[in-house]
Coordinates of C-alpha atoms and ligand atoms in Angstrom, one line a residue:
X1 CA 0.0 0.0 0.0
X2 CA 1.3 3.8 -0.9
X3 CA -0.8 5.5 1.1
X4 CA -1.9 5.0 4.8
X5 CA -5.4 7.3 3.9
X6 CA -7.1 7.7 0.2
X7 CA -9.2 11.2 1.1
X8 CA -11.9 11.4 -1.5
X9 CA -13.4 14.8 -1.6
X10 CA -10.9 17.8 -0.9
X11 CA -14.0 19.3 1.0
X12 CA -13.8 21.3 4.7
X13 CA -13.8 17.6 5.9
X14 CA -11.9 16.1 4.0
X15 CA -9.1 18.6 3.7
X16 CA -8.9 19.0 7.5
X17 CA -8.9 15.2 7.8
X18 CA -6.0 14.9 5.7
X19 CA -4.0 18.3 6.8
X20 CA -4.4 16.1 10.6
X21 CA -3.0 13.1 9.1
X22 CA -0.4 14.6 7.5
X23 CA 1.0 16.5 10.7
X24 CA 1.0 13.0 12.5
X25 CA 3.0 11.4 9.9
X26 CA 0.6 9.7 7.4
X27 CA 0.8 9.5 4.3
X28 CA -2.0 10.9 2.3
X29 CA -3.5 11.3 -1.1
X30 CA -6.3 13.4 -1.8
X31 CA -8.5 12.8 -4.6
X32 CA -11.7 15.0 -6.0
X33 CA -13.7 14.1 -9.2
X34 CA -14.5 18.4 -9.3
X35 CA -11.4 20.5 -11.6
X36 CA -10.8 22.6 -8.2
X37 CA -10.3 21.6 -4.9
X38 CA -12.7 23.3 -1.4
X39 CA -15.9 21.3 -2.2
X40 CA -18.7 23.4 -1.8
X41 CA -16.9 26.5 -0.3
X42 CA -14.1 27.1 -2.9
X43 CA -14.7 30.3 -4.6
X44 CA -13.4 31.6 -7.9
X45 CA -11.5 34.9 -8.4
X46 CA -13.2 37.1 -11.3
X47 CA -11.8 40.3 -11.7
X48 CA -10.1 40.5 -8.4
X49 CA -13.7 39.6 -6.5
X50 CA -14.1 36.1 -4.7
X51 CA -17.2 34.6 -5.8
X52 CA -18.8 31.8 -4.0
X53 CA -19.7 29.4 -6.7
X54 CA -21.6 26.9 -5.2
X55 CA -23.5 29.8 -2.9
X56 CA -22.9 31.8 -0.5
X57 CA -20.7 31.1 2.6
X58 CA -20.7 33.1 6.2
X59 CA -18.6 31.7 8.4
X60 CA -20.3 31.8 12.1
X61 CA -19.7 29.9 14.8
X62 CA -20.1 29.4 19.0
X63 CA -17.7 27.0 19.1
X64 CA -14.5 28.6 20.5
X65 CA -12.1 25.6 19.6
X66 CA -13.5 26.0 15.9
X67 CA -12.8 29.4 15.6
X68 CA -9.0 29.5 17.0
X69 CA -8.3 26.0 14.6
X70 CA -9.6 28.0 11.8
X71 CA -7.7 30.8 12.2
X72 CA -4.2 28.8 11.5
X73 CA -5.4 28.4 7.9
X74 CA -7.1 32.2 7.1
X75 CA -7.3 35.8 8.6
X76 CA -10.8 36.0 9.1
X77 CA -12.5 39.9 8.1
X78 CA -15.5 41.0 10.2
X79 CA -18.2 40.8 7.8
X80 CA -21.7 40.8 9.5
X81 CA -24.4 39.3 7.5
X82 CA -27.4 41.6 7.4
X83 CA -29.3 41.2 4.5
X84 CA -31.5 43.8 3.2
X85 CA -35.5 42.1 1.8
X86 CA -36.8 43.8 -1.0
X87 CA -40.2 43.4 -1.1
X88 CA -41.8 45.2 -4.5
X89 CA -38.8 47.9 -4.0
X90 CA -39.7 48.4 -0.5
X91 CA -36.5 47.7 1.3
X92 CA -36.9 46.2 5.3
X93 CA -34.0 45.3 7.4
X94 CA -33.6 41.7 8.2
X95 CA -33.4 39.3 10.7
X96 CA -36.9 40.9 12.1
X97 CA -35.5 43.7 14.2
X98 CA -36.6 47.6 15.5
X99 CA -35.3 48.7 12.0
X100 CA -37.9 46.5 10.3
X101 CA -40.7 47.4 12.4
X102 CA -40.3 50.9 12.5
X103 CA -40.6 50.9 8.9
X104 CA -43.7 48.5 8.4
X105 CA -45.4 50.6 11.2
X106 CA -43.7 53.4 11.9
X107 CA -43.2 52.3 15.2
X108 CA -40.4 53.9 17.3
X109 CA -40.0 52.1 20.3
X110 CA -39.8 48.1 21.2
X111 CA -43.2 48.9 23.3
X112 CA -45.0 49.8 20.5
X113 CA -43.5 47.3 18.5
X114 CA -44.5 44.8 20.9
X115 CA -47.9 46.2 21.1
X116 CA -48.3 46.3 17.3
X117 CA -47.5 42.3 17.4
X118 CA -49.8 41.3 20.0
X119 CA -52.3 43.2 18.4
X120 CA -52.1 41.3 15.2
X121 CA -51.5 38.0 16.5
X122 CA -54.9 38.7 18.6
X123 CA -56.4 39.4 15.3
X124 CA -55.8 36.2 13.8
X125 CA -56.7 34.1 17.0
X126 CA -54.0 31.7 16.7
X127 CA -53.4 29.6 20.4
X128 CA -51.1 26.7 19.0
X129 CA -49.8 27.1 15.4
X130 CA -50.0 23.9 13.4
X131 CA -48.1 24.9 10.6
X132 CA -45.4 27.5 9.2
X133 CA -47.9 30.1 7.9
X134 CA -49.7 30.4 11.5
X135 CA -46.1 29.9 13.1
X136 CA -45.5 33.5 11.3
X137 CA -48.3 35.1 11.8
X138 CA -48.1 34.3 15.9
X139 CA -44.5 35.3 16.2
X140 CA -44.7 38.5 13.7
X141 CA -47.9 39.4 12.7
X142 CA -49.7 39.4 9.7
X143 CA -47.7 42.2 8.1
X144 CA -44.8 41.1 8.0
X145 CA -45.8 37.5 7.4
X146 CA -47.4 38.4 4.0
X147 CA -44.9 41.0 2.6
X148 CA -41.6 39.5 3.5
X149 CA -42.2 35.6 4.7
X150 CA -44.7 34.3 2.5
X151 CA -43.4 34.9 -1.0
X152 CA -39.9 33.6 0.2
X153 CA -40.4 30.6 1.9
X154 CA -43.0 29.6 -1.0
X155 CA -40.3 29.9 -3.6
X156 CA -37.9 28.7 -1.8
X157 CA -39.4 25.5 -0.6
X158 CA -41.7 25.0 -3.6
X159 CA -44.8 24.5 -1.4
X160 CA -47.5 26.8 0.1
X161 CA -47.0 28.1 3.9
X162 CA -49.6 25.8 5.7
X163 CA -48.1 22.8 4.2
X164 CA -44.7 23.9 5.5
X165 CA -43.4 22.4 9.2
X166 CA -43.2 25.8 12.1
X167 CA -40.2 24.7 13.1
X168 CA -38.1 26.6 9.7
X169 CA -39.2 29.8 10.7
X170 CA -38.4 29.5 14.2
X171 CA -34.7 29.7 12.9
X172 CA -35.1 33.2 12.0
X173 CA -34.4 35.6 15.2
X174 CA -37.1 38.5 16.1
X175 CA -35.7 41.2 18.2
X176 CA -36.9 44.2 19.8
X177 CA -33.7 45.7 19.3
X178 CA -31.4 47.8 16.5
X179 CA -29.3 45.0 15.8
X180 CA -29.7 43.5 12.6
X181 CA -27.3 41.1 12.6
X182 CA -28.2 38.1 11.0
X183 CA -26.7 35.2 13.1
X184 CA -26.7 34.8 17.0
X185 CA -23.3 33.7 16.8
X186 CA -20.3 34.7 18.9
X187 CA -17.6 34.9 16.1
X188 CA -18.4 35.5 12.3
X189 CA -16.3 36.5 8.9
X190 CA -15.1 35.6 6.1
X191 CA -11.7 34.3 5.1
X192 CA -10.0 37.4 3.5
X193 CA -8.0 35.6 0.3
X194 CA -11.3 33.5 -0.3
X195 CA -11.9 29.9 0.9
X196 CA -10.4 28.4 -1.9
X197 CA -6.6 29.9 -0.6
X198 CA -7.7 28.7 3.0
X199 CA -8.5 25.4 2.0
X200 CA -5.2 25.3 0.1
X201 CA -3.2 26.1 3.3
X202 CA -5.0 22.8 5.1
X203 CA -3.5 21.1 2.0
X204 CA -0.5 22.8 1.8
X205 CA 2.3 19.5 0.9
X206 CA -0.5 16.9 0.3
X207 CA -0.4 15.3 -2.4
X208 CA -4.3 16.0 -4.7
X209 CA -5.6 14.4 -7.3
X210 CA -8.5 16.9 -9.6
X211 CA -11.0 15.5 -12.2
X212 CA -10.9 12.2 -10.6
X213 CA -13.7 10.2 -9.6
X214 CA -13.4 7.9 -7.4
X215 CA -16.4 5.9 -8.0
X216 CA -15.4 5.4 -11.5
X217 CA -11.4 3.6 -10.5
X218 CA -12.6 2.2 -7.0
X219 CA -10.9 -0.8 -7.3
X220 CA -7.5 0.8 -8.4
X221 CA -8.1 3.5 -5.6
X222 CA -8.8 1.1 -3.2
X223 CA -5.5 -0.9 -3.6
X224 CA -3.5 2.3 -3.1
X225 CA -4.6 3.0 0.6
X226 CA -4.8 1.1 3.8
X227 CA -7.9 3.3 4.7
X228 CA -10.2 5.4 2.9
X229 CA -11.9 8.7 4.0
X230 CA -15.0 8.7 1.9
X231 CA -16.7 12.3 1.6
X232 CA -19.0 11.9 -1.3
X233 CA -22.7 10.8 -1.3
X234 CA -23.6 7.4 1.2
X235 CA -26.0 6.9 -1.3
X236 CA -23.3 6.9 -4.8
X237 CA -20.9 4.5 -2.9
X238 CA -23.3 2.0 -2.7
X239 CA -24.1 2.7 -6.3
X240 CA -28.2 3.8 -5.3
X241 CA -29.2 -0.3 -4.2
X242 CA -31.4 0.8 -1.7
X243 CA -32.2 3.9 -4.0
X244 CA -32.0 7.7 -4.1
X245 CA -31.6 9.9 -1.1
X246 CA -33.3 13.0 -1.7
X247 CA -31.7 16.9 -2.2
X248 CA -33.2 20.4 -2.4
X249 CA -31.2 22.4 -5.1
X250 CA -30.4 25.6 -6.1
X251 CA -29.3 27.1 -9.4
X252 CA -27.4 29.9 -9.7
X253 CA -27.6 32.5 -12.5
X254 CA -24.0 34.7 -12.3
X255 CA -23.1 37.5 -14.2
X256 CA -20.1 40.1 -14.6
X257 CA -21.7 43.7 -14.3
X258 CA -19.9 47.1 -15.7
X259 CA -20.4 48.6 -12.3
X260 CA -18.7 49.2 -8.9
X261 CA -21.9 48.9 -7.2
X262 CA -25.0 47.0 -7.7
X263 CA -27.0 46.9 -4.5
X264 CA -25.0 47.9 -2.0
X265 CA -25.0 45.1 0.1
X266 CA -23.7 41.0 0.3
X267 CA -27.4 39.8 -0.1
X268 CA -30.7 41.3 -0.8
X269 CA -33.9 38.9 -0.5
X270 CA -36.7 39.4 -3.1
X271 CA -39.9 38.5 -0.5
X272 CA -42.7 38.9 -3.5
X273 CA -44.0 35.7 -5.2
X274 CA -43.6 36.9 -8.4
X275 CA -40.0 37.7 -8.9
X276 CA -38.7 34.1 -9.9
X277 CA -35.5 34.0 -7.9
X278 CA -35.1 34.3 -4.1
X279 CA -32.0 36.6 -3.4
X280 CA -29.1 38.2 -5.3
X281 CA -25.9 38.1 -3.9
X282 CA -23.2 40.6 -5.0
X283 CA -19.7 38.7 -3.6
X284 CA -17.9 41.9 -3.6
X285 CA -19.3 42.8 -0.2
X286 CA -18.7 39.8 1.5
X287 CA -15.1 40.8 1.0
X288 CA -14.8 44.9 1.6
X289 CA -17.2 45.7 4.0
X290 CA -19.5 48.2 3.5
X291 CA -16.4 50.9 2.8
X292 CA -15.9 52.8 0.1
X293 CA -12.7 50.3 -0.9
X294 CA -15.2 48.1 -2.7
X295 CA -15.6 50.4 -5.5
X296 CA -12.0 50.6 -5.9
X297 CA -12.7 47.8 -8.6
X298 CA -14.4 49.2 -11.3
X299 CA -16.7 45.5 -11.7
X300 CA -18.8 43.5 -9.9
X301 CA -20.3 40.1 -10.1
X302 CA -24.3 38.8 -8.9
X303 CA -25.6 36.0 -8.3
X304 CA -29.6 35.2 -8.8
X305 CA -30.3 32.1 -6.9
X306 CA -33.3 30.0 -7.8
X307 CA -34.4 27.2 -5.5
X308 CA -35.5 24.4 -7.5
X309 CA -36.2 20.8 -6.7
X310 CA -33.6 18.2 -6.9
X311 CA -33.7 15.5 -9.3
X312 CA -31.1 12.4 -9.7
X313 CA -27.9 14.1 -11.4
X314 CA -28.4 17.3 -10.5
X315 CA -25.7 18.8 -7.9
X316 CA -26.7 17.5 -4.2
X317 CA -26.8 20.9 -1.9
X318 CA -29.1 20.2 1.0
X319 CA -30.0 17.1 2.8
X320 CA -33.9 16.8 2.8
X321 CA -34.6 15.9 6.8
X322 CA -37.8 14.4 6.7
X323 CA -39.2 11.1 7.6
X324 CA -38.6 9.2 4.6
X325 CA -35.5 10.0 3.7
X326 CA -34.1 9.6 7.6
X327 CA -35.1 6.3 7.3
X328 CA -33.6 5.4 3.9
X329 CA -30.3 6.8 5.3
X330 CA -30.4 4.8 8.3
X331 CA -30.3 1.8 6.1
X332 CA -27.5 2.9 4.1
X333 CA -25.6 3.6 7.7
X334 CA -25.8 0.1 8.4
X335 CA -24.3 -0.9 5.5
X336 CA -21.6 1.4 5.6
X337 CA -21.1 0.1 9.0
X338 CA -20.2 -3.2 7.5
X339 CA -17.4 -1.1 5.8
X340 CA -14.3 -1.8 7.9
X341 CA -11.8 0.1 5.9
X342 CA -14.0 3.1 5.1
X343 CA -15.5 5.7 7.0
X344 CA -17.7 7.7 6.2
X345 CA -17.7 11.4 7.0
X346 CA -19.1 15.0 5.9
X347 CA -22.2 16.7 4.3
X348 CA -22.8 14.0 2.0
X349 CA -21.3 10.9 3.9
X350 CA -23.3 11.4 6.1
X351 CA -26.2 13.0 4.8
X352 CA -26.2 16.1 7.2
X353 CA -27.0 19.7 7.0
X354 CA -23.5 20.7 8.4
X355 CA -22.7 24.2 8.5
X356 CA -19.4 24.9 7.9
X357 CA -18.5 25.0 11.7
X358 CA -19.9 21.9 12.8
X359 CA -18.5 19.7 9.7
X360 CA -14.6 21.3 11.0
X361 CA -15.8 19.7 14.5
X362 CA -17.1 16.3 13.2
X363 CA -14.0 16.1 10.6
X364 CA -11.7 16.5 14.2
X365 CA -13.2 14.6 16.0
X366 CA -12.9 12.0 13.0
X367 CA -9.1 12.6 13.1
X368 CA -9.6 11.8 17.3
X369 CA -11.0 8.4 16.6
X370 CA -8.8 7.5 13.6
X371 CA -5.6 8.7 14.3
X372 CA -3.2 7.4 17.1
Ligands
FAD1 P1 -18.4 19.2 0.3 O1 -17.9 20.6 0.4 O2 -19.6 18.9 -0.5 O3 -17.2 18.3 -0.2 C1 -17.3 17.0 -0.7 C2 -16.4 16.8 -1.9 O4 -16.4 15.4 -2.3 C3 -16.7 17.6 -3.1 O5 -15.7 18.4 -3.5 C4 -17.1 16.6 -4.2 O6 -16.7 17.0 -5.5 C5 -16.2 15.4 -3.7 N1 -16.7 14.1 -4.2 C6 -18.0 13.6 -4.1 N2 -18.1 12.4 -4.7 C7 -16.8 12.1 -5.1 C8 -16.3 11.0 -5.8 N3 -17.0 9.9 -6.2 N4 -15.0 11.0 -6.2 C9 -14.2 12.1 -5.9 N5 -14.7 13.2 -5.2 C10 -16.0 13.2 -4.8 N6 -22.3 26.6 6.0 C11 -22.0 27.7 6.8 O7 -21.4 27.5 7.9 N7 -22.4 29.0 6.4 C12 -23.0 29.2 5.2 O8 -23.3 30.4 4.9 C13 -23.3 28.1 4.4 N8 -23.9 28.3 3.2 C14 -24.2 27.3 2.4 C15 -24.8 27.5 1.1 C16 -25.1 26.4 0.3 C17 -25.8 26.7 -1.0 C18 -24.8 25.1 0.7 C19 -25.1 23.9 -0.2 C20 -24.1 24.9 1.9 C21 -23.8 25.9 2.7 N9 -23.2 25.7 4.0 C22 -22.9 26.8 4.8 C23 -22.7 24.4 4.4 C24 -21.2 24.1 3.9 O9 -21.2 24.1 2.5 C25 -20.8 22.7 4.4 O10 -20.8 22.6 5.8 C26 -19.4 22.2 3.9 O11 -19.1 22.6 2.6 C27 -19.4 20.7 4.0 O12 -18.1 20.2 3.6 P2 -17.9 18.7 3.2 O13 -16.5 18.5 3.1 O14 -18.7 17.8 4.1 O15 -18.7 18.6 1.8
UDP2 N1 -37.2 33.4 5.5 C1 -38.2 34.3 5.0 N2 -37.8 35.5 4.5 C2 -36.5 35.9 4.3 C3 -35.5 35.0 4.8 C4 -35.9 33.8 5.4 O1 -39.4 34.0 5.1 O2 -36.2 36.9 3.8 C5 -37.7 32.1 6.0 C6 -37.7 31.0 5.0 O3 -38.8 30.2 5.3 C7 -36.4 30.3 5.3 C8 -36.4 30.4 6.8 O4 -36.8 31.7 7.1 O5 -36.6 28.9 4.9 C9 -35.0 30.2 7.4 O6 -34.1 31.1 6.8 P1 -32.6 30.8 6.6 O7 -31.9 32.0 6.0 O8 -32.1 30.3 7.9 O9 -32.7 29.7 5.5 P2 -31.6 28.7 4.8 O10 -31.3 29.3 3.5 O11 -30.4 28.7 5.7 O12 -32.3 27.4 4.8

């Protein structure tokens, strides 16, 4: 055997996993069947601007040991997500905060903001919400619930509000306060360089493979490695026998614009049913704050994003967590149990909704369990 660990997918997982291994004296190849390395967070330079070409990526995190590991591989800036929801060109400050209350209502202070909730949940007599739509109304109001939840979550889930489980929205903070910070999370940026230079620090001396699917040689791969790191779909590996886990997908429409400035900020929702994508993000700002330095460069590129359903052979972005496809993947677990030279690990390999901060924690505490 060459290698004491085949890595397949140079992901956050997998590239941590194999930075780890290399530190502690394993050998390591690193193989991914994409032409660029970073998985789902690398990000392409256009015109001096990082863009985030499989979507957009905020760093945030509580986890303390997270946040100083991560720092080793990137200087982090202190971007703030706060997007901006344009609702028929009415522009409202998100998360739900004083800023967007004051301008639905005119309100001034969280007393009569308050007051101008209870008075609207009251109105629509909801005592336990059964579904997202009254989940909404009995934490917002109506107001709000029309012009800048229901048009969102409709396109972006492809189904009406009442069919929709409460618990989505509860994700979404509601404050009585001028802070519209996006995240309750101790520690946020972005990597200044891109992700794509931070995951090429993890990598930094390890050997990588591009353009190579593992799938397709997994009998030559196999024979190289005494232990495989497997990163890609549970589901692929064991070539769909106990058929397809289910995705929700998004499409992304980018284009180059002749401008320094398009909207002024990272991300701006579109809340109204009709307009057919669901935000637009402009990567500059993710990068130069909300300074003048962005318009330093005399370009700028957007993203439309278009949430569309997921069908076999399109690109696999979000586990779907419902009944169903739980239960499939728990079947495919115990096979992959079985697996005694493979684990199993990530997004994908374990069919997860890993943010970026908990996949870093699950890939170390991998390296815990496999490394001695
Ligand atoms: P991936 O990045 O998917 O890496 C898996 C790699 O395996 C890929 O490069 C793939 O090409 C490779 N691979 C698969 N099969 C094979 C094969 N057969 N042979 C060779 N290689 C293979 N998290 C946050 O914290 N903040 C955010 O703002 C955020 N935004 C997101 C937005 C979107 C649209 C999506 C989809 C995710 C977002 N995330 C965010 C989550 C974040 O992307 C993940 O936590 C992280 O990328 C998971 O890393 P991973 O290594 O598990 O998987
Ligand atoms: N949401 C909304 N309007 C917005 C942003 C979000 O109604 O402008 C709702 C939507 O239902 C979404 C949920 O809040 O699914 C959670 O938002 P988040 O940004 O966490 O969604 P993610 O893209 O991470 O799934």
């Amino acid at each position: 055997m060459k290698y004491d660990y085949l890595v397949v997918g140079s992901g956050l997982f997998g590239s941590i996993f194999a930075h780890e291994a290399k530190k502690a004296g394993k050998s390591v190849l690193v193989i991914d069947k994409r032409p660029n390395i970073a998985g789902n967070v690398y990000t392409e330079d256009v015109e001096g601007i990082h863009v985030h070409k499989y979507g957009a990526h905020i760093f945030h995190t509580n986890n303390q040991e997270v946040w100083e590991y991560i720092q080793q591989f990137a200087t982090f800036n202190r971007f703030t997500n706060s997007p901006v929801a344009n609702y028929k060109g009415e522009l409202y400050s998100l998360p739900f905060n004083m800023y967007t209350f004051n301008k639905m209502w005119g309100v001034v202070t969280p007393e009569e903001a308050q007051a101008k909730i209870e008075e609207q949940k009251k109105a629509a007599n909801i005592t336990e919400p059964k579904n997202l739509e009254e989940q909404a109304i009995s934490l917002v109001g109506k107001d709000i619930y029309e012009k800048l939840i229901k048009g969102y979550t409709e396109k972006q889930w492809g189904r009406e509000c009442k069919d929709l489980p409460s618990f989505i929205i509860k994700r979404l903070p509601v404050r009585l306060t001028f802070d519209n910070n996006y995240f309750n999370a101790l520690y946020q940026g972005i990597p200044m360089g891109g992700y794509t230079k931070m995951v090429a620090n993890m990598l930094d001396g390890i050997e990588v493979r591009l353009n190579e699917d593992y799938l397709a040689k997994k009998d030559e791969y196999d024979s190289l490695a005494e232990k495989i790191i497997y990163t890609g779909p549970i589901d692929a590996y064991f070539n769909y026998s106990l058929g397809n886990l289910e995705y929700r997908s998004v499409r992304f429409e980018t284009e180059l614009l002749d401008k320094p400035n398009y909207q002024g900020n990272a991300a701006v929702n579109y809340t109204d049913r009709e307009t057919p994508y669901t935000r637009i993000i402009e990567h500059k700002w993710f990068e130069f704050g909300k300074d003048d330095h962005g318009n330093d460069i005399p370009k700028t590129v957007i993203s439309k994003e278009y949430s569309s359903e997921w069908k076999p052979g399109d690109e696999p972005y979000y586990p779907v967590n419902d009944e169903k496809n739980g239960a499939l993947y728990a079947k495919y677990k115990e096979l992959a149990d079985k697996e005694t030279n493979v684990v199993f690990g990530g997004r994908l390999g374990e069919y997860k909704y890993y943010d970026m901060d908990a996949v870093i924690a699950s890939a170390l505490d991998c390296v815990k369990r496999e490394i001695h």
